[in-house]
Short mmCIF file of C-alpha atoms in Angstrom, two decimals:
data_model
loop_
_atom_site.label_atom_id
_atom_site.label_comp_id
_atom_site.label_asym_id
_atom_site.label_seq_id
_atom_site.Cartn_x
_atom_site.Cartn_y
_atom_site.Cartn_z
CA UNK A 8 30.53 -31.11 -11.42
CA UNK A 9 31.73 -27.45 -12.26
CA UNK A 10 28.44 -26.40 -13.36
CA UNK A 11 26.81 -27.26 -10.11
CA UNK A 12 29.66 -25.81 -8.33
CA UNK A 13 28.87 -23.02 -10.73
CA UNK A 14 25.19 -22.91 -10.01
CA UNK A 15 25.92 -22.90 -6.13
CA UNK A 16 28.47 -19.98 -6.62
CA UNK A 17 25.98 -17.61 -8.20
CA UNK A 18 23.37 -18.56 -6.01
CA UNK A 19 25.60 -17.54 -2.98
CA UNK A 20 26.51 -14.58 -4.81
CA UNK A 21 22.74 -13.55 -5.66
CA UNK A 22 21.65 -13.88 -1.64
CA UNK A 23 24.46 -11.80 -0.67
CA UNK A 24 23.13 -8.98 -3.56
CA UNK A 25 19.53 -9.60 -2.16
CA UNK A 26 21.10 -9.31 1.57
CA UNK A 27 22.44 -5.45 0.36
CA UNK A 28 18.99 -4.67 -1.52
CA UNK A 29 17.12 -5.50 1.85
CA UNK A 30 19.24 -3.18 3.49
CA UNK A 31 18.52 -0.67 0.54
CA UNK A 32 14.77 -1.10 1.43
CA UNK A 33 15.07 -0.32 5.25
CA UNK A 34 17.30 3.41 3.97
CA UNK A 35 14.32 3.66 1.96
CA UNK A 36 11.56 3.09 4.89
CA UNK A 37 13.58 5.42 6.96
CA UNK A 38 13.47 8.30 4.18
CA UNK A 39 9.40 7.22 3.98
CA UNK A 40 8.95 7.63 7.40
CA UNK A 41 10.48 11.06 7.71
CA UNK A 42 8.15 11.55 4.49
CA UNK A 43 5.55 10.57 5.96
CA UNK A 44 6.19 12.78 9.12
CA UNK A 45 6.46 16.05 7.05
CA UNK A 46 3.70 15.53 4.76
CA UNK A 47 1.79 18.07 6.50
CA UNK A 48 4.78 20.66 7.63
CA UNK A 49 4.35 22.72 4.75
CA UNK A 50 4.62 26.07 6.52
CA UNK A 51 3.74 29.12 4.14
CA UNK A 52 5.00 26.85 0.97
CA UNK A 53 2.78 25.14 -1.11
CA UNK A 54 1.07 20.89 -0.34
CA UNK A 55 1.09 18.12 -2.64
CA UNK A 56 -2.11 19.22 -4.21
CA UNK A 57 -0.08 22.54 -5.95
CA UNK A 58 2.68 20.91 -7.27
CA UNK A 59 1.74 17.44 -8.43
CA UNK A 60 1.00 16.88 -11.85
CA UNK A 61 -0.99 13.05 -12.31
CA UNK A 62 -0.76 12.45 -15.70
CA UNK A 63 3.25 13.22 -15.82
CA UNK A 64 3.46 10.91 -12.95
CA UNK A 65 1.41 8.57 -14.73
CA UNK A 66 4.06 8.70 -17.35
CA UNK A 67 6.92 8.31 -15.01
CA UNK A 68 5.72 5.08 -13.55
CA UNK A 69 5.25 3.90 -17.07
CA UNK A 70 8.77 4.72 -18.55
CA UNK A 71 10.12 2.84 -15.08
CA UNK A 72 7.76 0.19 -15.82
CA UNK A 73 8.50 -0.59 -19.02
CA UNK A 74 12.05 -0.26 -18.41
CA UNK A 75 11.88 -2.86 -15.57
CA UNK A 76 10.00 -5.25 -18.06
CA UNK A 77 12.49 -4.79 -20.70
CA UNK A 78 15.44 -5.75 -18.07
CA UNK A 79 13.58 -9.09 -17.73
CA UNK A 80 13.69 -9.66 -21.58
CA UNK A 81 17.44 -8.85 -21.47
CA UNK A 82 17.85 -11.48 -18.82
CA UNK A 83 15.61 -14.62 -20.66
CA UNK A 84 18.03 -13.33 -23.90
CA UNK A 85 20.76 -14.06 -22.06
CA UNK A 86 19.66 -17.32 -20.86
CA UNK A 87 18.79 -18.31 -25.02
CA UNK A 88 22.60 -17.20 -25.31
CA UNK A 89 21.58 -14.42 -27.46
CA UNK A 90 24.12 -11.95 -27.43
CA UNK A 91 22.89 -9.22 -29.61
CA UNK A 92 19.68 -9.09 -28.54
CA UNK A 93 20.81 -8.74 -24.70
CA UNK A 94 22.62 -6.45 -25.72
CA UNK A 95 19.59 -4.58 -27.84
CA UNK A 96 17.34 -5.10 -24.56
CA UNK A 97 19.71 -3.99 -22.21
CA UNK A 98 20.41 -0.71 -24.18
CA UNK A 99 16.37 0.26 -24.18
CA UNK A 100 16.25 -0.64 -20.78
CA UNK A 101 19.25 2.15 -20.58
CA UNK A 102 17.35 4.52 -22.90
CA UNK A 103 14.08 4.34 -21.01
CA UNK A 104 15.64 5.04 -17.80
CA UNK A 105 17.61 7.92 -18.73
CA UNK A 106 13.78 9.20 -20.22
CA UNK A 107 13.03 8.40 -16.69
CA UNK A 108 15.56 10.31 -15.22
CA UNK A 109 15.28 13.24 -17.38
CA UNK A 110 11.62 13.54 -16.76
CA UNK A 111 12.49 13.72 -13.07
CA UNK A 112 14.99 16.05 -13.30
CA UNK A 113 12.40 18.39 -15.27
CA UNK A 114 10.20 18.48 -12.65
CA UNK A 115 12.86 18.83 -10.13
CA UNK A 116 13.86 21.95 -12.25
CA UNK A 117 10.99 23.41 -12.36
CA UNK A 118 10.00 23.25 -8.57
CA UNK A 119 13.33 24.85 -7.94
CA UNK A 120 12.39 27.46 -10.67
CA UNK A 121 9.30 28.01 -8.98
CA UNK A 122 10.75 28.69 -5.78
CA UNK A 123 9.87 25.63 -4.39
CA UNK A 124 13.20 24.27 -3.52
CA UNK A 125 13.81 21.92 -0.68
CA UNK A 126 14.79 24.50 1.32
CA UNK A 127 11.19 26.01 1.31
CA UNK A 128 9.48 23.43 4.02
CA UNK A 129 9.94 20.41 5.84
CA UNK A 130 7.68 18.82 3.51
CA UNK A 131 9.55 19.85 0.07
CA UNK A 132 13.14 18.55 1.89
CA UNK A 133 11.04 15.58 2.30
CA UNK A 134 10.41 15.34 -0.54
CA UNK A 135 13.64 16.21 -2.53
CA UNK A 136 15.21 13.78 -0.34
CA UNK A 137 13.30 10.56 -1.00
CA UNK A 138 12.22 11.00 -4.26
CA UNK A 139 16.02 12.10 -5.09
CA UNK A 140 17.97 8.80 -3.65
CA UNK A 141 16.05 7.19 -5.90
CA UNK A 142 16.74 9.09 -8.80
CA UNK A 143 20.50 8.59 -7.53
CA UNK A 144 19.79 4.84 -7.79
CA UNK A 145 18.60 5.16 -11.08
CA UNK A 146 21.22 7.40 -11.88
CA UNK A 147 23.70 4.68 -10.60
CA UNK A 148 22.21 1.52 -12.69
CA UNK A 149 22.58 3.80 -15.81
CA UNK A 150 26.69 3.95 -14.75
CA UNK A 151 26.38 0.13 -13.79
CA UNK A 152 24.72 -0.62 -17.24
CA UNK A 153 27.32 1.53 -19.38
CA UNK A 154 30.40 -0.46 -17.53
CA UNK A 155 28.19 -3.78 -17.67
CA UNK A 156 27.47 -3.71 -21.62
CA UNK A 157 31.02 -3.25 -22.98
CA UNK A 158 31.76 -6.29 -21.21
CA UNK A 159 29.05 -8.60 -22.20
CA UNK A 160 29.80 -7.00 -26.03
CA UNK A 161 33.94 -7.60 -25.61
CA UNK A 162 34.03 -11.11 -23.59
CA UNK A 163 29.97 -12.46 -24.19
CA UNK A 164 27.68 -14.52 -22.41
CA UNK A 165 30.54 -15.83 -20.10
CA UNK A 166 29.13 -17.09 -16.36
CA UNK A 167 30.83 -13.76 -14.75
CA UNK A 168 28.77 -11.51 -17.32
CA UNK A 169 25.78 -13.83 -16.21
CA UNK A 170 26.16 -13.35 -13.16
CA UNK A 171 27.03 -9.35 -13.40
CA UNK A 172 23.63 -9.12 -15.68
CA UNK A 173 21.37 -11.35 -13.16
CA UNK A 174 22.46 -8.90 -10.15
CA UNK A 175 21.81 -5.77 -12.36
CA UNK A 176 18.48 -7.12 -13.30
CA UNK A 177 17.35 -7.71 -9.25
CA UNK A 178 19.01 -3.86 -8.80
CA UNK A 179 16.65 -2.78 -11.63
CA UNK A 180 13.58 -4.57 -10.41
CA UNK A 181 13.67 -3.36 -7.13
CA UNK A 182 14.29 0.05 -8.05
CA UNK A 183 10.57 -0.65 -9.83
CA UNK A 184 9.35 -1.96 -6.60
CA UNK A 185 10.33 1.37 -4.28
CA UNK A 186 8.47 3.49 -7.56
CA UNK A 187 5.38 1.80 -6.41
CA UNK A 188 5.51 2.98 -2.94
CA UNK A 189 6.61 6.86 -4.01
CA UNK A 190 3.88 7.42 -6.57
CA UNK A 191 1.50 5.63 -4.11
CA UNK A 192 2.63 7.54 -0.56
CA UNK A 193 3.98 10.88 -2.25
CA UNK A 194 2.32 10.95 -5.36
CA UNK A 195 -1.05 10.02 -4.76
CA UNK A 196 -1.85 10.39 -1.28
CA UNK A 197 -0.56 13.75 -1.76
CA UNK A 198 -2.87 14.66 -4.11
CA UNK A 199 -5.72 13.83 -1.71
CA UNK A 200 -5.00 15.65 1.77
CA UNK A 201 -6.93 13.23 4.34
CA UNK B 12 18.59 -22.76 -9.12
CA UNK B 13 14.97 -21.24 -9.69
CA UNK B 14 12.39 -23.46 -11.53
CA UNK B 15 12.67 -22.99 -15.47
CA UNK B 16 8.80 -21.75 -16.11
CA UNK B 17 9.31 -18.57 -13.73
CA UNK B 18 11.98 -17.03 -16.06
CA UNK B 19 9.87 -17.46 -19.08
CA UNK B 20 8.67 -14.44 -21.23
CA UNK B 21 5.19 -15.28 -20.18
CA UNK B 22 5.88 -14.49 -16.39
CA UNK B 23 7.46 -11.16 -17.05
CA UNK B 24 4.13 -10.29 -19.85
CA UNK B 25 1.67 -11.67 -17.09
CA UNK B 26 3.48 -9.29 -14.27
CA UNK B 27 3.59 -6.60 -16.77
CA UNK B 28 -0.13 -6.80 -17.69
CA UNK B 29 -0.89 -7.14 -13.88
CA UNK B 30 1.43 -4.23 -13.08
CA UNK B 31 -0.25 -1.62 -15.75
CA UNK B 32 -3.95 -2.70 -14.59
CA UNK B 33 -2.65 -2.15 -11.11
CA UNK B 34 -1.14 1.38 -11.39
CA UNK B 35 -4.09 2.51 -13.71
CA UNK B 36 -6.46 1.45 -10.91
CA UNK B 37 -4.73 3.42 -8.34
CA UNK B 38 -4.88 6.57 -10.67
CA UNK B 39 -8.04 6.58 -11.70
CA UNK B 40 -8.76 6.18 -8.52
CA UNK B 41 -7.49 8.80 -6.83
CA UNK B 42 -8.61 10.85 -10.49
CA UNK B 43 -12.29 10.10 -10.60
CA UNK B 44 -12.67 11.05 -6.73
CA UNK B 45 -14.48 7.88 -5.70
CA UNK B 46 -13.27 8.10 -2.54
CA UNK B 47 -11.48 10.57 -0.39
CA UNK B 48 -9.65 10.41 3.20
CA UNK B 49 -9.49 7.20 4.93
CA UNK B 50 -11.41 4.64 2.18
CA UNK B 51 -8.88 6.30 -0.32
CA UNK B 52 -5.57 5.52 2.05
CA UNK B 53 -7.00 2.11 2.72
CA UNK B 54 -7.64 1.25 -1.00
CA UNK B 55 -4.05 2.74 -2.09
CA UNK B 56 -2.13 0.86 0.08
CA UNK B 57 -4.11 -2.06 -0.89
CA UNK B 58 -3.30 -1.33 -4.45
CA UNK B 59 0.41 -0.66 -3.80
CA UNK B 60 0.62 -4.18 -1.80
CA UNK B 61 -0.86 -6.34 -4.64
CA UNK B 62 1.30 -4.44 -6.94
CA UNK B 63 4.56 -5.16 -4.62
CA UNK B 64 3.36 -8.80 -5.00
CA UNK B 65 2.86 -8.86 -8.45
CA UNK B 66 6.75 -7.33 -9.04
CA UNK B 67 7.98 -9.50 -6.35
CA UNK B 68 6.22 -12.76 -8.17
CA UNK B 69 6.88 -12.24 -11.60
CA UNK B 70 10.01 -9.96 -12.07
CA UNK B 71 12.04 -10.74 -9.13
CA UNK B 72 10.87 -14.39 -8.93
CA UNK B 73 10.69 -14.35 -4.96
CA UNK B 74 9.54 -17.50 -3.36
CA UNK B 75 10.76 -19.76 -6.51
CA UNK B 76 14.17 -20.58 -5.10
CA UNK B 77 14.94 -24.11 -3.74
CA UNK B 78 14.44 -24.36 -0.40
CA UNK B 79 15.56 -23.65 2.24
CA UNK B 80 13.94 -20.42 0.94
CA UNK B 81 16.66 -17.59 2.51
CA UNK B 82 15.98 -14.65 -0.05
CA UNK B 83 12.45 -15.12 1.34
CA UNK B 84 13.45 -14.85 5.24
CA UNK B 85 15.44 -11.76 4.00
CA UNK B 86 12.61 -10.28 2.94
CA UNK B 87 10.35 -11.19 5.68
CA UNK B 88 13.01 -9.97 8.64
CA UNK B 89 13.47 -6.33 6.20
CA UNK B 90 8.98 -6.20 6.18
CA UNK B 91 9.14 -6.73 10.00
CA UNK B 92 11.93 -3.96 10.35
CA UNK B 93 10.07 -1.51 7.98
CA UNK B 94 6.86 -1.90 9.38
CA UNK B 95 8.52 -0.91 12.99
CA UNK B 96 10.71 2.00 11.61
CA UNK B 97 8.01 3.64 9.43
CA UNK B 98 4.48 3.37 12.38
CA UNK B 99 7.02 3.60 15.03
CA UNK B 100 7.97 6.97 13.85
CA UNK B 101 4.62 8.31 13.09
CA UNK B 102 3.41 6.96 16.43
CA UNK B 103 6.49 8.95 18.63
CA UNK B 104 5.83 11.55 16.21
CA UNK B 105 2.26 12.13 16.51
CA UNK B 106 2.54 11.74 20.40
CA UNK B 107 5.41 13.80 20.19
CA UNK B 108 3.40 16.50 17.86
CA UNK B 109 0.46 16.55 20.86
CA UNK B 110 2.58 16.83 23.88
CA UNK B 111 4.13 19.84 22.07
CA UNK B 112 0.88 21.74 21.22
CA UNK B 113 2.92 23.78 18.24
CA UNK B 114 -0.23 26.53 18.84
CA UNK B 115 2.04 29.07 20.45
CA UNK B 116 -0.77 31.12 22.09
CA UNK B 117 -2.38 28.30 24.59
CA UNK B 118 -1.41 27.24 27.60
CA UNK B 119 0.33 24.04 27.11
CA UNK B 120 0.45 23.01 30.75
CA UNK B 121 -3.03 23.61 31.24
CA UNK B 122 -4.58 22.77 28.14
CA UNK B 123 -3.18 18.85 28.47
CA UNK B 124 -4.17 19.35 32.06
CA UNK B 125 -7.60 19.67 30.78
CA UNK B 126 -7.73 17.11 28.33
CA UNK B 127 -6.25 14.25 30.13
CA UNK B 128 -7.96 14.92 33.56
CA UNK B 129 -4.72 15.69 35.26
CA UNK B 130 -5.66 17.86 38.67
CA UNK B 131 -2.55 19.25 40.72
#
């Protein structure tokens, strides 16, 4: 009886997390539509073509990848009651996302260095701006993860820490899912001007 | 709850697989310069939607939920909404970008005169 009740709970609980990641997805179409938009206001600064690098984007959408597959693993852990290897795949998931992060925030760095700031064109504000939110979102599921794993280490598998660790996961994932549409619409339709 | 065999290891190895072969096809692509303007658009997006599949299928489990499906209608109501913000703003924008003319030296008045037949 209290397990179904249980059961019915989380799945409540998981619709109303999927409700807010929908509305995620539309702040995310409305920052790829003002991408899209700008693409082509580049003024006297310099395209897609200058500054893109493929092969460190390649890399990027592999670290991301990875990371997103690792999350998974964390989650069937979880359901096998394992605590210390949750715990193991939830802290490479971590590790490969703050690679992720820091790999962005290189080549953020080194536009800026460059001069090519956001404040350069409509295209590079663009730019900074969509690919940035979701750096912030990866930057806030790294915070999420280092408040989520001190409680699954402390307390265990207990239905709350479930529940906490299935939400993270869909976060996680779906962060994965907006990747595909920024190294496919920025990335690599920017390195091939129509 | 979600059938068992979706949240096995071998669903998250097949979307990985899927997911790698995807986003290496979509790079090499757009590396080897098999196709440019248009095709190349087309074929990305077409990449990028299998790919959105594959994540949705195998990571996020999406359409494995006991019916009636609602995560599912979520989705479907935030694809309709995208698809309206994202070509409705490139439509008003590109009409928006023509009746401007942003080539300071013509005529604008006459020039869209011209073009659309428009006699006083």
């Amino acid at each position: 009886m209290s397990v179904i009740r249980q059961s019915e709970h989380t799945e409540k609980a998981t619709f109303g997390f999927w409700l807010y990641l929908m509305t995620d997805c539309v702040l995310f179409a409305s920052l790829f539509a003002v991408f899209a938009v700008m693409r082509n206001s580049v003024w006297d600064g310099p395209a897609g073509v200058d500054i893109f690098s493929l092969p460190y984007v390649w890399l990027l959408t592999m670290v991301l990848l990875l990371s997103s597959f690792t999350c998974g693993l964390a989650l069937i852990a979880a359901r096998s009651n394992n605590v210390r290897k949750t715990l193991w795949l939830l802290g490479l998931t971590g590790a490969l996302g703050l690679v992720f992060l820091g790999l962005e925030a290189y080549e953020f760095a080194k536009l800026i260095h460059e001069g090519y700031g956001w404040q350069r064109s409509g295209f590079l504000s663009a730019f900074f701006t969509l690919v940035g939110m979701h750096g912030l979102h990866i930057s806030a599921g790294l915070i999420w993860l280092t408040y989520l794993m001190p409680k699954i280490r402390r307390k265990g598998l207990i239905s709350i820490n479930r529940k906490r660790l299935l939400m993270f996961s869909m976060f996680w994932h779906f962060l994965d899912v907006i990747w595909i549409f920024i190294f496919t619409i920025v990335y690599l339709m920017g390195v091939s001007p129509l | 709850m979600s059938k068992q065999h979706t949240h096995s290891t071998s669903s998250y190895v097949v979307g990985l697989i899927l997911a790698i072969l995807l986003t290496n096809a979509a790079f090499i692509l757009v590396g080897s310069k098999m196709l440019s303007g248009w095709p190349l658009v087309f074929a990305l997006t077409g990449l990028a939607i299998c790919q959105l599949w594959v994540q949705l299928r195998y990571f996020l489990h999406l359409g494995s939920e006991s019916r009636p499906r609602w995560n599912l209608m979520a989705f479907a109501f935030a694809a309709v909404v995208i698809c309206i913000l994202v070509f409705g703003s490139l439509w008003i924008m590109k009409n928006l970008h023509y009746n401007m003319m942003p080539d300071m030296n013509k005529d604008i008045d006459r020039e869209i005169m011209e073009k659309e037949n428009i006699y006083r």
